[in-house]
Amino acid sequence: MGRRSSETTRPSLFWPVAVIVIPLVGLLARIRVTGREKLPQSGSYVLAPNHYSEFDPLIVAVAVWRLGRAPRFMAKESLFRVPVVGWLLRKTGMIPVARSSSAAAAKQTMKQSEELVKHGRGVIVYPEGTLTRDPDMWPMRGKSGAVRLALADGIPLIPMAHWGTQAIMGRYQKGLSVWPPRKPVQVVIGDPVDVSDLRGRAGEPAALNEATTRLMNAITELLEGLRDEKAPAERWNPAAHGQKETGRLDS
């Protein structure tokens, strides 16, 4: 696998969490990662996976940790105000999410991006913002949170797709399916999405929409390879089907 980042070799709060979480996830999932060399071993990045199970953040976190990087996520801003939880989130470098598209939110995104570059950290952002509403669990319409971060400072925007987690915990399922153990879960990391031509227009809605479309296309293409089938020609739009997008983590 090559040289590991100091993020996982240097003592931190991630260590005790990893000691507990990794063996437990290992009992439920046999994770196979393709394209591991595409996750940078140093410097900042924005990693954007698909999202179809409440359990898949653990799959993504374990995969990223095994590849030598600390799994930092965007988290709801309200969680940072919860005693103890907020302290842990801040100490592990999690990113509070901007909840609107206001000027204040844009300023916050710039600050978050600068912090990622300054500390050479990566962040995991679900561009769909919540579990996909697509009936067949293909990626649905994306939000702009991931591309906002990437465009603000030219941070690599890396697509990720995974498949198999639904056998452990299906979408909206209560509880886990623990038998048989070690169900196969495939993870693939893609090449960075090229949005360099849009950097000078990072504040324009049209540029953000274009960058988000490129990202969602890249994630969908990776998932098509894992599933060995083609996604629908038109991406699912919850608003067009009268579905409320609750629990979203970006805007």
mmCIF file of N, CA, C and O in Angstrom, residues 2-58:
data_model
loop_
_atom_site.group_PDB
_atom_site.id
_atom_site.type_symbol
_atom_site.label_atom_id
_atom_site.label_comp_id
_atom_site.label_asym_id
_atom_site.label_seq_id
_atom_site.Cartn_x
_atom_site.Cartn_y
_atom_site.Cartn_z
ATOM 1 N N GLY A 2 2.119 1.129 0.316
ATOM 2 C CA GLY A 2 2.986 2.303 0.298
ATOM 3 C C GLY A 2 3.020 3.007 1.631
ATOM 4 O O GLY A 2 2.443 2.574 2.614
ATOM 5 N N ARG A 3 3.709 4.140 1.654
ATOM 6 C CA ARG A 3 3.871 4.909 2.885
ATOM 7 C C ARG A 3 2.540 5.469 3.346
ATOM 8 O O ARG A 3 1.783 6.033 2.590
ATOM 9 N N ARG A 4 2.247 5.303 4.649
ATOM 10 C CA ARG A 4 1.014 5.801 5.216
ATOM 11 C C ARG A 4 1.198 7.226 5.704
ATOM 12 O O ARG A 4 2.270 7.624 6.129
ATOM 13 N N SER A 5 0.133 7.981 5.650
ATOM 14 C CA SER A 5 0.145 9.345 6.154
ATOM 15 C C SER A 5 0.343 9.344 7.665
ATOM 16 O O SER A 5 -0.056 8.406 8.360
ATOM 17 N N SER A 6 0.938 10.415 8.170
ATOM 18 C CA SER A 6 1.103 10.547 9.623
ATOM 19 C C SER A 6 -0.234 10.687 10.326
ATOM 20 O O SER A 6 -0.321 10.559 11.543
ATOM 21 N N GLU A 7 -1.312 10.959 9.582
ATOM 22 C CA GLU A 7 -2.641 11.073 10.175
ATOM 23 C C GLU A 7 -3.044 9.797 10.903
ATOM 24 O O GLU A 7 -3.779 9.843 11.892
ATOM 25 N N THR A 8 -2.594 8.648 10.402
ATOM 26 C CA THR A 8 -2.962 7.389 11.040
ATOM 27 C C THR A 8 -1.830 6.781 11.856
ATOM 28 O O THR A 8 -2.071 5.894 12.673
ATOM 29 N N THR A 9 -0.616 7.234 11.652
ATOM 30 C CA THR A 9 0.514 6.670 12.402
ATOM 31 C C THR A 9 0.852 7.481 13.644
ATOM 32 O O THR A 9 1.518 6.980 14.555
ATOM 33 N N ARG A 10 0.398 8.747 13.686
ATOM 34 C CA ARG A 10 0.653 9.600 14.846
ATOM 35 C C ARG A 10 -0.513 9.474 15.829
ATOM 36 O O ARG A 10 -1.677 9.517 15.417
ATOM 37 N N PRO A 11 -0.236 9.318 17.142
ATOM 38 C CA PRO A 11 -1.323 9.180 18.127
ATOM 39 C C PRO A 11 -2.316 10.334 18.036
ATOM 40 O O PRO A 11 -1.937 11.496 17.905
ATOM 41 N N SER A 12 -3.603 10.003 18.098
ATOM 42 C CA SER A 12 -4.658 11.012 18.038
ATOM 43 C C SER A 12 -5.931 10.404 18.604
ATOM 44 O O SER A 12 -5.981 9.215 18.955
ATOM 45 N N LEU A 13 -6.987 11.217 18.664
ATOM 46 C CA LEU A 13 -8.283 10.715 19.126
ATOM 47 C C LEU A 13 -8.860 9.669 18.185
ATOM 48 O O LEU A 13 -9.757 8.903 18.555
ATOM 49 N N PHE A 14 -8.358 9.631 16.946
ATOM 50 C CA PHE A 14 -8.845 8.627 16.012
ATOM 51 C C PHE A 14 -8.442 7.215 16.450
ATOM 52 O O PHE A 14 -9.142 6.251 16.134
ATOM 53 N N TRP A 15 -7.309 7.090 17.139
ATOM 54 C CA TRP A 15 -6.812 5.764 17.499
ATOM 55 C C TRP A 15 -7.798 4.944 18.328
ATOM 56 O O TRP A 15 -8.125 3.815 17.960
ATOM 57 N N PRO A 16 -8.275 5.448 19.482
ATOM 58 C CA PRO A 16 -9.213 4.628 20.260
ATOM 59 C C PRO A 16 -10.501 4.322 19.511
ATOM 60 O O PRO A 16 -11.074 3.239 19.679
ATOM 61 N N VAL A 17 -10.938 5.263 18.672
ATOM 62 C CA VAL A 17 -12.135 5.010 17.875
ATOM 63 C C VAL A 17 -11.865 3.889 16.863
ATOM 64 O O VAL A 17 -12.682 2.975 16.688
ATOM 65 N N ALA A 18 -10.705 3.941 16.213
ATOM 66 C CA ALA A 18 -10.355 2.934 15.213
ATOM 67 C C ALA A 18 -10.243 1.545 15.841
ATOM 68 O O ALA A 18 -10.652 0.546 15.228
ATOM 69 N N VAL A 19 -9.703 1.482 17.057
ATOM 70 C CA VAL A 19 -9.540 0.195 17.740
ATOM 71 C C VAL A 19 -10.886 -0.492 17.949
ATOM 72 O O VAL A 19 -10.996 -1.719 17.891
ATOM 73 N N ILE A 20 -11.915 0.301 18.164
ATOM 74 C CA ILE A 20 -13.253 -0.254 18.388
ATOM 75 C C ILE A 20 -13.997 -0.475 17.076
ATOM 76 O O ILE A 20 -14.561 -1.547 16.829
ATOM 77 N N VAL A 21 -13.994 0.531 16.209
ATOM 78 C CA VAL A 21 -14.846 0.514 15.020
ATOM 79 C C VAL A 21 -14.356 -0.462 13.955
ATOM 80 O O VAL A 21 -15.153 -1.230 13.384
ATOM 81 N N ILE A 22 -13.059 -0.474 13.673
ATOM 82 C CA ILE A 22 -12.556 -1.285 12.560
ATOM 83 C C ILE A 22 -12.823 -2.781 12.750
ATOM 84 O O ILE A 22 -13.315 -3.451 11.826
ATOM 85 N N PRO A 23 -12.547 -3.372 13.925
ATOM 86 C CA PRO A 23 -12.872 -4.793 14.088
ATOM 87 C C PRO A 23 -14.366 -5.090 13.986
ATOM 88 O O PRO A 23 -14.760 -6.121 13.421
ATOM 89 N N LEU A 24 -15.205 -4.186 14.517
ATOM 90 C CA LEU A 24 -16.650 -4.410 14.446
ATOM 91 C C LEU A 24 -17.144 -4.366 13.005
ATOM 92 O O LEU A 24 -17.930 -5.222 12.579
ATOM 93 N N VAL A 25 -16.681 -3.369 12.239
ATOM 94 C CA VAL A 25 -17.069 -3.292 10.834
ATOM 95 C C VAL A 25 -16.525 -4.498 10.072
ATOM 96 O O VAL A 25 -17.191 -5.045 9.178
ATOM 97 N N GLY A 26 -15.322 -4.951 10.462
ATOM 98 C CA GLY A 26 -14.721 -6.105 9.811
ATOM 99 C C GLY A 26 -15.510 -7.382 9.996
ATOM 100 O O GLY A 26 -15.437 -8.295 9.166
ATOM 101 N N LEU A 27 -16.291 -7.477 11.077
ATOM 102 C CA LEU A 27 -17.148 -8.645 11.286
ATOM 103 C C LEU A 27 -18.346 -8.640 10.344
ATOM 104 O O LEU A 27 -18.879 -9.695 9.999
ATOM 105 N N LEU A 28 -18.747 -7.450 9.923
ATOM 106 C CA LEU A 28 -19.932 -7.315 9.092
ATOM 107 C C LEU A 28 -19.620 -7.209 7.609
ATOM 108 O O LEU A 28 -20.417 -7.634 6.768
ATOM 109 N N ALA A 29 -18.460 -6.617 7.291
ATOM 110 C CA ALA A 29 -18.158 -6.327 5.887
ATOM 111 C C ALA A 29 -16.751 -6.758 5.513
ATOM 112 O O ALA A 29 -15.808 -6.560 6.282
ATOM 113 N N ARG A 30 -16.621 -7.315 4.333
ATOM 114 C CA ARG A 30 -15.311 -7.599 3.737
ATOM 115 C C ARG A 30 -15.109 -6.549 2.658
ATOM 116 O O ARG A 30 -15.634 -6.661 1.548
ATOM 117 N N ILE A 31 -14.359 -5.518 3.006
ATOM 118 C CA ILE A 31 -14.223 -4.345 2.140
ATOM 119 C C ILE A 31 -13.078 -4.540 1.149
ATOM 120 O O ILE A 31 -11.947 -4.829 1.546
ATOM 121 N N ARG A 32 -13.380 -4.363 -0.117
ATOM 122 C CA ARG A 32 -12.370 -4.449 -1.174
ATOM 123 C C ARG A 32 -12.304 -3.098 -1.871
ATOM 124 O O ARG A 32 -13.314 -2.606 -2.364
ATOM 125 N N VAL A 33 -11.113 -2.501 -1.881
ATOM 126 C CA VAL A 33 -10.950 -1.159 -2.430
ATOM 127 C C VAL A 33 -10.181 -1.210 -3.750
ATOM 128 O O VAL A 33 -9.109 -1.816 -3.829
ATOM 129 N N THR A 34 -10.715 -0.565 -4.757
ATOM 130 C CA THR A 34 -10.047 -0.404 -6.049
ATOM 131 C C THR A 34 -9.723 1.072 -6.238
ATOM 132 O O THR A 34 -10.513 1.940 -5.858
ATOM 133 N N GLY A 35 -8.556 1.346 -6.821
ATOM 134 C CA GLY A 35 -8.156 2.730 -7.054
ATOM 135 C C GLY A 35 -7.607 3.406 -5.818
ATOM 136 O O GLY A 35 -7.620 4.634 -5.720
ATOM 137 N N ARG A 36 -7.067 2.625 -4.901
ATOM 138 C CA ARG A 36 -6.562 3.177 -3.644
ATOM 139 C C ARG A 36 -5.446 4.190 -3.858
ATOM 140 O O ARG A 36 -5.283 5.116 -3.059
ATOM 141 N N GLU A 37 -4.714 4.050 -4.950
ATOM 142 C CA GLU A 37 -3.607 4.975 -5.219
ATOM 143 C C GLU A 37 -4.098 6.377 -5.576
ATOM 144 O O GLU A 37 -3.303 7.326 -5.605
ATOM 145 N N LYS A 38 -5.391 6.518 -5.816
ATOM 146 C CA LYS A 38 -5.943 7.817 -6.203
ATOM 147 C C LYS A 38 -6.315 8.693 -5.009
ATOM 148 O O LYS A 38 -6.664 9.862 -5.191
ATOM 149 N N LEU A 39 -6.247 8.128 -3.805
ATOM 150 C CA LEU A 39 -6.455 8.947 -2.611
ATOM 151 C C LEU A 39 -5.097 9.482 -2.172
ATOM 152 O O LEU A 39 -4.211 8.707 -1.822
ATOM 153 N N PRO A 40 -4.895 10.790 -2.182
ATOM 154 C CA PRO A 40 -3.576 11.342 -1.847
ATOM 155 C C PRO A 40 -3.133 10.948 -0.439
ATOM 156 O O PRO A 40 -3.938 10.925 0.490
ATOM 157 N N GLN A 41 -1.847 10.638 -0.305
ATOM 158 C CA GLN A 41 -1.309 10.300 1.006
ATOM 159 C C GLN A 41 -0.858 11.531 1.777
ATOM 160 O O GLN A 41 -0.461 11.441 2.937
ATOM 161 N N SER A 42 -0.928 12.684 1.147
ATOM 162 C CA SER A 42 -0.613 13.931 1.832
ATOM 163 C C SER A 42 -1.412 15.053 1.176
ATOM 164 O O SER A 42 -1.830 14.935 0.023
ATOM 165 N N GLY A 43 -1.602 16.118 1.913
ATOM 166 C CA GLY A 43 -2.304 17.261 1.377
ATOM 167 C C GLY A 43 -3.819 17.143 1.484
ATOM 168 O O GLY A 43 -4.360 16.121 1.911
ATOM 169 N N SER A 44 -4.492 18.201 1.105
ATOM 170 C CA SER A 44 -5.948 18.273 1.236
ATOM 171 C C SER A 44 -6.642 17.619 0.050
ATOM 172 O O SER A 44 -6.077 17.460 -1.026
ATOM 173 N N TYR A 45 -7.891 17.232 0.273
ATOM 174 C CA TYR A 45 -8.741 16.677 -0.783
ATOM 175 C C TYR A 45 -10.180 16.737 -0.304
ATOM 176 O O TYR A 45 -10.457 16.844 0.900
ATOM 177 N N VAL A 46 -11.107 16.675 -1.241
ATOM 178 C CA VAL A 46 -12.525 16.512 -0.952
ATOM 179 C C VAL A 46 -12.940 15.181 -1.567
ATOM 180 O O VAL A 46 -12.850 15.007 -2.785
ATOM 181 N N LEU A 47 -13.351 14.236 -0.731
ATOM 182 C CA LEU A 47 -13.762 12.913 -1.196
ATOM 183 C C LEU A 47 -15.284 12.853 -1.189
ATOM 184 O O LEU A 47 -15.925 13.130 -0.174
ATOM 185 N N ALA A 48 -15.875 12.508 -2.333
ATOM 186 C CA ALA A 48 -17.328 12.564 -2.499
ATOM 187 C C ALA A 48 -17.885 11.184 -2.850
ATOM 188 O O ALA A 48 -17.776 10.751 -4.000
ATOM 189 N N PRO A 49 -18.483 10.477 -1.879
ATOM 190 C CA PRO A 49 -19.062 9.156 -2.143
ATOM 191 C C PRO A 49 -20.564 9.214 -2.412
ATOM 192 O O PRO A 49 -21.234 10.210 -2.103
ATOM 193 N N ASN A 50 -21.114 8.130 -2.964
ATOM 194 C CA ASN A 50 -22.562 7.973 -3.043
ATOM 195 C C ASN A 50 -23.097 7.592 -1.663
ATOM 196 O O ASN A 50 -22.348 7.216 -0.767
ATOM 197 N N HIS A 51 -24.423 7.694 -1.480
ATOM 198 C CA HIS A 51 -25.000 7.535 -0.148
ATOM 199 C C HIS A 51 -26.373 6.870 -0.247
ATOM 200 O O HIS A 51 -27.320 7.478 -0.732
ATOM 201 N N TYR A 52 -26.461 5.616 0.195
ATOM 202 C CA TYR A 52 -27.729 4.893 0.090
ATOM 203 C C TYR A 52 -28.049 4.066 1.329
ATOM 204 O O TYR A 52 -29.048 3.346 1.362
ATOM 205 N N SER A 53 -27.225 4.149 2.362
ATOM 206 C CA SER A 53 -27.450 3.392 3.597
ATOM 207 C C SER A 53 -26.938 4.204 4.778
ATOM 208 O O SER A 53 -25.908 4.876 4.681
ATOM 209 N N GLU A 54 -27.647 4.122 5.908
ATOM 210 C CA GLU A 54 -27.187 4.813 7.108
ATOM 211 C C GLU A 54 -25.870 4.225 7.610
ATOM 212 O O GLU A 54 -25.162 4.845 8.397
ATOM 213 N N PHE A 55 -25.533 3.028 7.142
ATOM 214 C CA PHE A 55 -24.310 2.360 7.591
ATOM 215 C C PHE A 55 -23.102 2.741 6.745
ATOM 216 O O PHE A 55 -21.966 2.552 7.161
ATOM 217 N N ASP A 56 -23.335 3.288 5.547
ATOM 218 C CA ASP A 56 -22.192 3.467 4.649
ATOM 219 C C ASP A 56 -21.150 4.487 5.109
ATOM 220 O O ASP A 56 -19.992 4.393 4.691
ATOM 221 N N PRO A 57 -21.460 5.476 5.992
ATOM 222 C CA PRO A 57 -20.352 6.296 6.498
ATOM 223 C C PRO A 57 -19.277 5.485 7.221
ATOM 224 O O PRO A 57 -18.094 5.823 7.144
ATOM 225 N N LEU A 58 -19.686 4.411 7.893
ATOM 226 C CA LEU A 58 -18.688 3.560 8.559
ATOM 227 C C LEU A 58 -17.833 2.821 7.534
ATOM 228 O O LEU A 58 -16.624 2.655 7.727
#
